[in-house]
PDB file of C-alpha atoms in Angstrom:
ATOM      1  CA  UNK A   1      62.906 -63.496 256.936  1.00 74.00           C
ATOM      2  CA  UNK A   2      61.796 -65.084 253.627  1.00 76.00           C
ATOM      3  CA  UNK A   3      58.734 -62.725 253.581  1.00 75.00           C
ATOM      4  CA  UNK A   4      60.977 -59.694 254.307  1.00 75.00           C
ATOM      5  CA  UNK A   5      63.247 -61.072 251.647  1.00 74.00           C
ATOM      6  CA  UNK A   6      60.264 -61.247 248.955  1.00 71.00           C
ATOM      7  CA  UNK A   7      59.106 -57.718 249.843  1.00 71.00           C
ATOM      8  CA  UNK A   8      62.662 -56.380 249.374  1.00 70.00           C
ATOM      9  CA  UNK A   9      62.792 -57.947 245.828  1.00 68.00           C
ATOM     10  CA  UNK A  10      59.603 -56.397 244.869  1.00 67.00           C
ATOM     11  CA  UNK A  11      60.441 -53.063 246.079  1.00 65.00           C
ATOM     12  CA  UNK A  12      63.645 -53.236 244.089  1.00 61.00           C
ATOM     13  CA  UNK A  13      61.706 -54.554 240.985  1.00 64.00           C
ATOM     14  CA  UNK A  14      59.225 -51.632 241.372  1.00 67.00           C
ATOM     15  CA  UNK A  15      62.102 -49.060 241.704  1.00 67.00           C
ATOM     16  CA  UNK A  16      63.553 -50.557 238.530  1.00 69.00           C
ATOM     17  CA  UNK A  17      60.172 -50.315 236.453  1.00 70.00           C
ATOM     18  CA  UNK A  18      59.663 -46.833 237.789  1.00 73.00           C
ATOM     19  CA  UNK A  19      63.094 -45.958 236.314  1.00 76.00           C
ATOM     20  CA  UNK A  20      62.426 -47.705 233.144  1.00 76.00           C
ATOM     21  CA  UNK A  21      59.238 -45.801 232.722  1.00 76.00           C
ATOM     22  CA  UNK A  22      60.656 -42.685 233.475  1.00 79.00           C
ATOM     23  CA  UNK A  23      63.579 -43.063 231.058  1.00 78.00           C
ATOM     24  CA  UNK A  24      60.703 -44.212 228.408  1.00 80.00           C
ATOM     25  CA  UNK A  25      58.806 -41.039 228.975  1.00 80.00           C
ATOM     26  CA  UNK A  26      61.851 -38.776 228.790  1.00 79.00           C
ATOM     27  CA  UNK A  27      62.744 -40.454 225.329  1.00 80.00           C
ATOM     28  CA  UNK A  28      59.291 -39.781 224.045  1.00 79.00           C
ATOM     29  CA  UNK A  29      59.181 -36.202 225.194  1.00 81.00           C
ATOM     30  CA  UNK A  30      62.800 -35.590 223.697  1.00 78.00           C
ATOM     31  CA  UNK A  31      61.236 -37.294 220.299  1.00 75.00           C
ATOM     32  CA  UNK A  32      58.282 -34.980 220.196  1.00 73.00           C
ATOM     33  CA  UNK A  33      60.572 -31.834 220.980  1.00 74.00           C
ATOM     34  CA  UNK A  34      62.890 -32.755 218.054  1.00 69.00           C
ATOM     35  CA  UNK A  35      59.886 -33.586 215.585  1.00 65.00           C
ATOM     36  CA  UNK A  36      58.565 -30.114 216.856  1.00 62.00           C
ATOM     37  CA  UNK A  37      61.792 -28.336 215.760  1.00 64.00           C
ATOM     38  CA  UNK A  38      62.001 -30.313 212.615  1.00 64.00           C
ATOM     39  CA  UNK A  39      58.467 -29.182 211.612  1.00 61.00           C
ATOM     40  CA  UNK A  40      58.853 -25.544 212.851  1.00 62.00           C
ATOM     41  CA  UNK A  41      61.848 -24.976 210.829  1.00 62.00           C
ATOM     42  CA  UNK A  42      60.443 -25.363 207.334  1.00 59.00           C
ATOM     43  CA  UNK A  43      56.923 -24.420 208.376  1.00 64.00           C
ATOM     44  CA  UNK A  44      58.009 -20.904 210.034  1.00 67.00           C
ATOM     45  CA  UNK A  45      61.607 -20.030 208.814  1.00 72.00           C
ATOM     46  CA  UNK A  46      61.639 -21.716 205.548  1.00 70.00           C
ATOM     47  CA  UNK A  47      57.780 -20.788 204.917  1.00 72.00           C
ATOM     48  CA  UNK A  48      58.615 -17.189 205.568  1.00 78.00           C
ATOM     49  CA  UNK A  49      61.574 -17.003 203.351  1.00 78.00           C
ATOM     50  CA  UNK A  50      59.566 -18.735 200.666  1.00 78.00           C
ATOM     51  CA  UNK A  51      56.852 -16.207 200.997  1.00 80.00           C
ATOM     52  CA  UNK A  52      59.257 -13.164 200.882  1.00 80.00           C
ATOM     53  CA  UNK A  53      60.945 -14.767 197.737  1.00 80.00           C
ATOM     54  CA  UNK A  54      57.872 -15.197 195.959  1.00 83.00           C
ATOM     55  CA  UNK A  55      56.666 -11.527 196.745  1.00 83.00           C
ATOM     56  CA  UNK A  56      59.997 -10.117 195.304  1.00 83.00           C
ATOM     57  CA  UNK A  57      59.536 -12.309 192.267  1.00 86.00           C
ATOM     58  CA  UNK A  58      56.170 -11.079 191.553  1.00 85.00           C
ATOM     59  CA  UNK A  59      57.435  -7.524 192.099  1.00 86.00           C
ATOM     60  CA  UNK A  60      60.302  -8.048 189.292  1.00 86.00           C
ATOM     61  CA  UNK A  61      57.487  -9.428 187.094  1.00 89.00           C
ATOM     62  CA  UNK A  62      55.696  -6.226 187.383  1.00 87.00           C
ATOM     63  CA  UNK A  63      58.707  -4.389 186.826  1.00 88.00           C
ATOM     64  CA  UNK A  64      59.836  -6.384 183.749  1.00 87.00           C
ATOM     65  CA  UNK A  65      56.483  -5.813 182.140  1.00 89.00           C
ATOM     66  CA  UNK A  66      55.770  -9.595 182.403  1.00 91.00           C
ATOM     67  CA  UNK A  67      52.274 -11.152 182.827  1.00 91.00           C
ATOM     68  CA  UNK A  68      52.612 -11.844 186.524  1.00 90.00           C
ATOM     69  CA  UNK A  69      49.987 -14.801 186.797  1.00 91.00           C
ATOM     70  CA  UNK A  70      51.211 -16.528 183.465  1.00 92.00           C
ATOM     71  CA  UNK A  71      54.759 -16.471 184.734  1.00 92.00           C
ATOM     72  CA  UNK A  72      53.880 -17.885 188.051  1.00 90.00           C
ATOM     73  CA  UNK A  73      52.044 -20.433 186.108  1.00 91.00           C
ATOM     74  CA  UNK A  74      54.911 -21.388 184.176  1.00 91.00           C
ATOM     75  CA  UNK A  75      57.240 -21.779 187.423  1.00 90.00           C
ATOM     76  CA  UNK A  76      54.609 -23.633 189.242  1.00 88.00           C
ATOM     77  CA  UNK A  77      54.384 -26.316 186.248  1.00 89.00           C
ATOM     78  CA  UNK A  78      58.081 -26.724 186.371  1.00 88.00           C
ATOM     79  CA  UNK A  79      58.383 -27.647 189.926  1.00 86.00           C
ATOM     80  CA  UNK A  80      54.993 -29.637 190.407  1.00 83.00           C
ATOM     81  CA  UNK A  81      55.671 -33.155 191.501  1.00 80.00           C
ATOM     82  CA  UNK A  82      59.426 -32.097 192.191  1.00 84.00           C
ATOM     83  CA  UNK A  83      61.184 -31.668 195.470  1.00 79.00           C
ATOM     84  CA  UNK A  84      62.051 -28.075 194.440  1.00 86.00           C
ATOM     85  CA  UNK A  85      60.046 -24.816 195.661  1.00 83.00           C
ATOM     86  CA  UNK A  86      57.842 -22.392 193.677  1.00 84.00           C
ATOM     87  CA  UNK A  87      60.032 -19.502 195.135  1.00 86.00           C
ATOM     88  CA  UNK A  88      63.182 -20.745 193.564  1.00 88.00           C
ATOM     89  CA  UNK A  89      61.440 -21.267 190.184  1.00 91.00           C
ATOM     90  CA  UNK A  90      59.841 -17.951 190.364  1.00 91.00           C
ATOM     91  CA  UNK A  91      63.272 -16.181 190.910  1.00 91.00           C
ATOM     92  CA  UNK A  92      64.592 -18.161 187.885  1.00 93.00           C
ATOM     93  CA  UNK A  93      61.809 -16.936 186.049  1.00 93.00           C
ATOM     94  CA  UNK A  94      62.262 -13.293 186.796  1.00 92.00           C
ATOM     95  CA  UNK A  95      66.025 -13.803 185.718  1.00 91.00           C
ATOM     96  CA  UNK A  96      64.909 -15.307 182.424  1.00 93.00           C
ATOM     97  CA  UNK A  97      62.554 -12.405 182.042  1.00 91.00           C
ATOM     98  CA  UNK A  98      65.322  -9.966 182.371  1.00 89.00           C
ATOM     99  CA  UNK A  99      66.845 -11.651 179.243  1.00 87.00           C
ATOM    100  CA  UNK A 100      63.877 -11.044 177.311  1.00 89.00           C
ATOM    101  CA  UNK A 101      62.178 -14.564 178.015  1.00 90.00           C
ATOM    102  CA  UNK A 102      58.219 -14.369 178.564  1.00 90.00           C
ATOM    103  CA  UNK A 103      55.582 -16.617 180.054  1.00 88.00           C
ATOM    104  CA  UNK A 104      54.665 -19.595 177.979  1.00 89.00           C
ATOM    105  CA  UNK A 105      56.278 -22.924 176.661  1.00 90.00           C
ATOM    106  CA  UNK A 106      59.735 -21.548 176.529  1.00 90.00           C
ATOM    107  CA  UNK A 107      59.653 -20.655 180.133  1.00 92.00           C
ATOM    108  CA  UNK A 108      57.997 -23.752 181.173  1.00 92.00           C
ATOM    109  CA  UNK A 109      60.585 -25.951 179.616  1.00 92.00           C
ATOM    110  CA  UNK A 110      63.582 -23.966 180.633  1.00 93.00           C
ATOM    111  CA  UNK A 111      62.133 -23.974 184.281  1.00 94.00           C
ATOM    112  CA  UNK A 112      61.429 -27.699 183.914  1.00 93.00           C
ATOM    113  CA  UNK A 113      64.703 -28.303 182.458  1.00 94.00           C
ATOM    114  CA  UNK A 114      66.765 -26.841 185.584  1.00 94.00           C
ATOM    115  CA  UNK A 115      64.479 -29.190 187.935  1.00 91.00           C
ATOM    116  CA  UNK A 116      65.509 -32.204 185.827  1.00 91.00           C
ATOM    117  CA  UNK A 117      69.412 -31.112 185.816  1.00 92.00           C
ATOM    118  CA  UNK A 118      69.146 -30.495 189.602  1.00 91.00           C
ATOM    119  CA  UNK A 119      67.539 -33.596 190.646  1.00 86.00           C
ATOM    120  CA  UNK A 120      69.883 -35.602 188.488  1.00 86.00           C
ATOM    121  CA  UNK A 121      73.100 -34.099 189.962  1.00 87.00           C
ATOM    122  CA  UNK A 122      71.433 -33.746 193.539  1.00 84.00           C
ATOM    123  CA  UNK A 123      72.172 -30.026 193.485  1.00 88.00           C
ATOM    124  CA  UNK A 124      69.886 -27.045 194.485  1.00 88.00           C
ATOM    125  CA  UNK A 125      67.571 -25.466 192.149  1.00 90.00           C
ATOM    126  CA  UNK A 126      69.156 -22.187 192.503  1.00 91.00           C
ATOM    127  CA  UNK A 127      72.806 -23.583 191.760  1.00 93.00           C
ATOM    128  CA  UNK A 128      71.570 -24.938 188.451  1.00 94.00           C
ATOM    129  CA  UNK A 129      69.510 -22.010 187.669  1.00 94.00           C
ATOM    130  CA  UNK A 130      72.698 -19.826 187.759  1.00 94.00           C
ATOM    131  CA  UNK A 131      74.167 -21.793 184.949  1.00 94.00           C
ATOM    132  CA  UNK A 132      70.731 -21.544 182.846  1.00 95.00           C
ATOM    133  CA  UNK A 133      70.424 -17.904 183.479  1.00 93.00           C
ATOM    134  CA  UNK A 134      73.950 -17.041 182.580  1.00 93.00           C
ATOM    135  CA  UNK A 135      73.494 -18.958 179.280  1.00 94.00           C
ATOM    136  CA  UNK A 136      70.262 -17.033 178.600  1.00 93.00           C
ATOM    137  CA  UNK A 137      71.663 -13.698 179.205  1.00 91.00           C
ATOM    138  CA  UNK A 138      74.650 -14.528 176.996  1.00 91.00           C
ATOM    139  CA  UNK A 139      72.369 -15.913 174.380  1.00 91.00           C
ATOM    140  CA  UNK A 140      74.757 -18.812 173.577  1.00 93.00           C
ATOM    141  CA  UNK A 141      76.518 -21.639 175.334  1.00 94.00           C
ATOM    142  CA  UNK A 142      79.935 -20.974 176.431  1.00 94.00           C
ATOM    143  CA  UNK A 143      82.839 -23.299 176.921  1.00 92.00           C
ATOM    144  CA  UNK A 144      82.574 -22.405 180.863  1.00 93.00           C
ATOM    145  CA  UNK A 145      79.093 -23.278 180.855  1.00 93.00           C
ATOM    146  CA  UNK A 146      80.034 -26.945 179.748  1.00 93.00           C
ATOM    147  CA  UNK A 147      82.591 -27.086 182.553  1.00 93.00           C
ATOM    148  CA  UNK A 148      80.287 -25.688 185.273  1.00 93.00           C
ATOM    149  CA  UNK A 149      77.869 -28.533 184.267  1.00 93.00           C
ATOM    150  CA  UNK A 150      80.812 -31.228 183.990  1.00 92.00           C
ATOM    151  CA  UNK A 151      81.730 -30.678 187.684  1.00 92.00           C
ATOM    152  CA  UNK A 152      78.380 -31.446 188.791  1.00 90.00           C
ATOM    153  CA  UNK A 153      78.402 -34.598 187.020  1.00 90.00           C
ATOM    154  CA  UNK A 154      76.621 -33.670 183.507  1.00 92.00           C
ATOM    155  CA  UNK A 155      78.264 -34.067 180.051  1.00 94.00           C
ATOM    156  CA  UNK A 156      76.166 -31.338 178.484  1.00 93.00           C
ATOM    157  CA  UNK A 157      78.010 -31.759 175.217  1.00 94.00           C
ATOM    158  CA  UNK A 158      77.067 -35.211 174.874  1.00 94.00           C
ATOM    159  CA  UNK A 159      73.404 -34.619 175.591  1.00 94.00           C
ATOM    160  CA  UNK A 160      73.307 -31.651 173.288  1.00 95.00           C
ATOM    161  CA  UNK A 161      75.120 -33.887 170.512  1.00 94.00           C
ATOM    162  CA  UNK A 162      72.376 -36.554 171.131  1.00 93.00           C
ATOM    163  CA  UNK A 163      69.678 -33.850 170.693  1.00 92.00           C
ATOM    164  CA  UNK A 164      71.118 -32.440 167.453  1.00 93.00           C
ATOM    165  CA  UNK A 165      72.562 -35.721 165.929  1.00 93.00           C
ATOM    166  CA  UNK A 166      76.022 -34.423 166.076  1.00 93.00           C
ATOM    167  CA  UNK A 167      79.157 -35.835 167.867  1.00 93.00           C
ATOM    168  CA  UNK A 168      80.208 -34.382 171.055  1.00 93.00           C
ATOM    169  CA  UNK A 169      83.628 -32.789 169.209  1.00 93.00           C
ATOM    170  CA  UNK A 170      81.028 -31.453 166.870  1.00 94.00           C
ATOM    171  CA  UNK A 171      79.218 -29.820 169.665  1.00 94.00           C
ATOM    172  CA  UNK A 172      82.108 -28.622 171.376  1.00 93.00           C
ATOM    173  CA  UNK A 173      83.250 -27.023 168.365  1.00 94.00           C
ATOM    174  CA  UNK A 174      80.129 -25.326 167.821  1.00 94.00           C
ATOM    175  CA  UNK A 175      80.227 -23.910 171.205  1.00 94.00           C
ATOM    176  CA  UNK A 176      83.793 -22.365 170.804  1.00 92.00           C
ATOM    177  CA  UNK A 177      82.019 -20.785 167.663  1.00 93.00           C
ATOM    178  CA  UNK A 178      78.998 -19.445 169.864  1.00 91.00           C
ATOM    179  CA  UNK A 179      76.697 -21.463 167.730  1.00 93.00           C
ATOM    180  CA  UNK A 180      74.532 -23.108 170.240  1.00 94.00           C
ATOM    181  CA  UNK A 181      71.809 -20.717 171.270  1.00 94.00           C
ATOM    182  CA  UNK A 182      69.865 -21.132 174.729  1.00 94.00           C
ATOM    183  CA  UNK A 183      66.767 -22.436 173.443  1.00 92.00           C
ATOM    184  CA  UNK A 184      68.663 -25.371 171.826  1.00 94.00           C
ATOM    185  CA  UNK A 185      70.471 -25.997 174.982  1.00 95.00           C
ATOM    186  CA  UNK A 186      67.626 -25.564 177.065  1.00 93.00           C
ATOM    187  CA  UNK A 187      65.248 -28.039 175.119  1.00 93.00           C
ATOM    188  CA  UNK A 188      67.971 -30.898 175.059  1.00 94.00           C
ATOM    189  CA  UNK A 189      68.319 -30.566 178.959  1.00 94.00           C
ATOM    190  CA  UNK A 190      64.543 -30.855 179.275  1.00 92.00           C
ATOM    191  CA  UNK A 191      64.146 -33.770 176.932  1.00 92.00           C
ATOM    192  CA  UNK A 192      67.208 -35.571 178.846  1.00 91.00           C
ATOM    193  CA  UNK A 193      66.213 -34.596 182.287  1.00 90.00           C
ATOM    194  CA  UNK A 194      62.820 -32.921 182.553  1.00 85.00           C
ATOM    195  CA  UNK A 195      60.681 -35.874 183.429  1.00 82.00           C
ATOM    196  CA  UNK A 196      63.272 -37.381 185.794  1.00 73.00           C
ATOM    197  CA  UNK A 197      62.543 -34.284 188.057  1.00 75.00           C
ATOM    198  CA  UNK A 198      59.409 -35.781 189.289  1.00 73.00           C
ATOM    199  CA  UNK A 199      61.139 -38.878 190.367  1.00 70.00           C
ATOM    200  CA  UNK A 200      62.453 -37.571 193.735  1.00 62.00           C
ATOM    201  CA  UNK A 201      60.220 -39.668 195.590  1.00 60.00           C
ATOM    202  CA  UNK A 202      62.328 -42.891 194.548  1.00 66.00           C
ATOM    203  CA  UNK A 203      65.171 -41.856 196.864  1.00 67.00           C
ATOM    204  CA  UNK A 204      65.233 -41.191 200.657  1.00 66.00           C
ATOM    205  CA  UNK A 205      66.856 -37.567 199.967  1.00 67.00           C
ATOM    206  CA  UNK A 206      64.312 -36.705 197.561  1.00 65.00           C
ATOM    207  CA  UNK A 207      61.350 -38.051 199.575  1.00 69.00           C
ATOM    208  CA  UNK A 208      62.398 -35.976 202.419  1.00 69.00           C
ATOM    209  CA  UNK A 209      62.651 -32.895 200.367  1.00 67.00           C
ATOM    210  CA  UNK A 210      59.139 -33.438 199.324  1.00 67.00           C
ATOM    211  CA  UNK A 211      57.932 -33.546 202.875  1.00 72.00           C
ATOM    212  CA  UNK A 212      59.823 -30.327 203.614  1.00 71.00           C
ATOM    213  CA  UNK A 213      58.613 -28.712 200.362  1.00 70.00           C
ATOM    214  CA  UNK A 214      55.097 -29.535 201.350  1.00 70.00           C
ATOM    215  CA  UNK A 215      55.498 -28.071 204.732  1.00 72.00           C
ATOM    216  CA  UNK A 216      57.078 -24.703 203.399  1.00 70.00           C
ATOM    217  CA  UNK A 217      54.043 -24.316 201.149  1.00 71.00           C
ATOM    218  CA  UNK A 218      51.805 -24.211 203.963  1.00 73.00           C
ATOM    219  CA  UNK A 219      54.150 -21.606 205.874  1.00 72.00           C
ATOM    220  CA  UNK A 220      54.347 -19.511 202.946  1.00 68.00           C
ATOM    221  CA  UNK A 221      50.649 -19.407 202.429  1.00 73.00           C
ATOM    222  CA  UNK A 222      50.409 -18.700 206.347  1.00 73.00           C
ATOM    223  CA  UNK A 223      52.743 -15.645 205.967  1.00 72.00           C
ATOM    224  CA  UNK A 224      51.648 -14.278 202.496  1.00 69.00           C
ATOM    225  CA  UNK A 225      48.281 -12.576 203.918  1.00 71.00           C
ATOM    226  CA  UNK A 226      50.271 -11.332 207.082  1.00 72.00           C
ATOM    227  CA  UNK A 227      52.928  -9.971 204.757  1.00 71.00           C
ATOM    228  CA  UNK A 228      50.169  -7.929 202.917  1.00 70.00           C
ATOM    229  CA  UNK A 229      48.623  -6.728 206.421  1.00 73.00           C
ATOM    230  CA  UNK A 230      52.157  -5.602 207.526  1.00 76.00           C
ATOM    231  CA  UNK A 231      53.057  -3.902 204.454  1.00 75.00           C
ATOM    232  CA  UNK A 232      49.776  -1.789 204.482  1.00 78.00           C
ATOM    233  CA  UNK A 233      50.544  -0.959 208.159  1.00 80.00           C
ATOM    234  CA  UNK A 234      54.246   0.051 207.300  1.00 80.00           C
ATOM    235  CA  UNK A 235      53.055   2.224 204.324  1.00 81.00           C
ATOM    236  CA  UNK A 236      50.271   3.726 206.630  1.00 82.00           C
ATOM    237  CA  UNK A 237      52.623   4.829 209.498  1.00 84.00           C
ATOM    238  CA  UNK A 238      55.831   6.043 207.232  1.00 85.00           C
ATOM    239  CA  UNK A 239      54.469   9.526 206.520  1.00 86.00           C
ATOM    240  CA  UNK A 240      53.545   9.877 210.374  1.00 86.00           C
ATOM    241  CA  UNK A 241      57.256   8.873 211.201  1.00 85.00           C
ATOM    242  CA  UNK A 242      58.568  11.443 208.698  1.00 85.00           C
ATOM    243  CA  UNK A 243      56.398  13.991 210.331  1.00 86.00           C
ATOM    244  CA  UNK A 244      57.754  13.214 213.835  1.00 85.00           C
ATOM    245  CA  UNK A 245      61.173  13.535 212.298  1.00 84.00           C
ATOM    246  CA  UNK A 246      60.345  16.908 211.104  1.00 86.00           C
ATOM    247  CA  UNK A 247      58.857  18.094 214.318  1.00 87.00           C
ATOM    248  CA  UNK A 248      62.035  16.600 216.267  1.00 86.00           C
ATOM    249  CA  UNK A 249      64.534  18.569 214.131  1.00 86.00           C
ATOM    250  CA  UNK A 250      64.580  21.615 216.616  1.00 87.00           C
ATOM    251  CA  UNK A 251      65.142  19.533 219.566  1.00 87.00           C
ATOM    252  CA  UNK A 252      67.760  17.535 217.630  1.00 85.00           C
ATOM    253  CA  UNK A 253      69.554  20.469 216.733  1.00 85.00           C
ATOM    254  CA  UNK A 254      69.530  21.710 220.528  1.00 86.00           C
ATOM    255  CA  UNK A 255      70.715  18.450 221.615  1.00 85.00           C
ATOM    256  CA  UNK A 256      73.827  18.612 218.939  1.00 85.00           C
ATOM    257  CA  UNK A 257      74.797  22.140 220.045  1.00 84.00           C
ATOM    258  CA  UNK A 258      74.730  21.148 223.446  1.00 80.00           C
TER     259      UNK A 258
END
């Protein structure tokens, strides 16, 4: 009886151990599955989006008569070491180009200033770029621009005052009169926040963004050549499709009559 009882206990233990191992295995498999999806999203979906955005930006550079490689270099310098992507900086560069700005120190400073303000406020690059490109398009800082930055936690009037050696009240008065141009504004923002944009790794959110950005760069590189190949394919088959359309017109007309 004692032996039977002991065997029973061992059997019960083995069942429990097997169940523990099964649960542990299931947990590990779920973890790998979640990790796969977390990597796949920035690698495939975000990588593809980044490659398409960069391609569109380069297309705009060419249309605006901008130096493509020099402009891409300015964009890359502005986001190097930050949590932001080259694609967003390239699109902002294209919008600056539409305002007459060209690749060089001013372009790099302006794009880096966006990185700094975005990092400081926890905003997206595109969100802050909209404010900057609006100012560049108008050619001067307006009251609404100060308000848009204020709601994001940046007292732009105070920063401009410090840069220009004037009081905040004087700056606001100058803004009302349209006396502060984009170059002055951009330089002040870059001086205040530009270098801070590379310190994203000091926060959890920033370090996670850096990892995602690195994975997206891999994805963008993977898709870039594929897009070129597909573009050539689509351009090659388009005339054939047009010829097919012409050949099918009598059949289409007969179908419509019927």
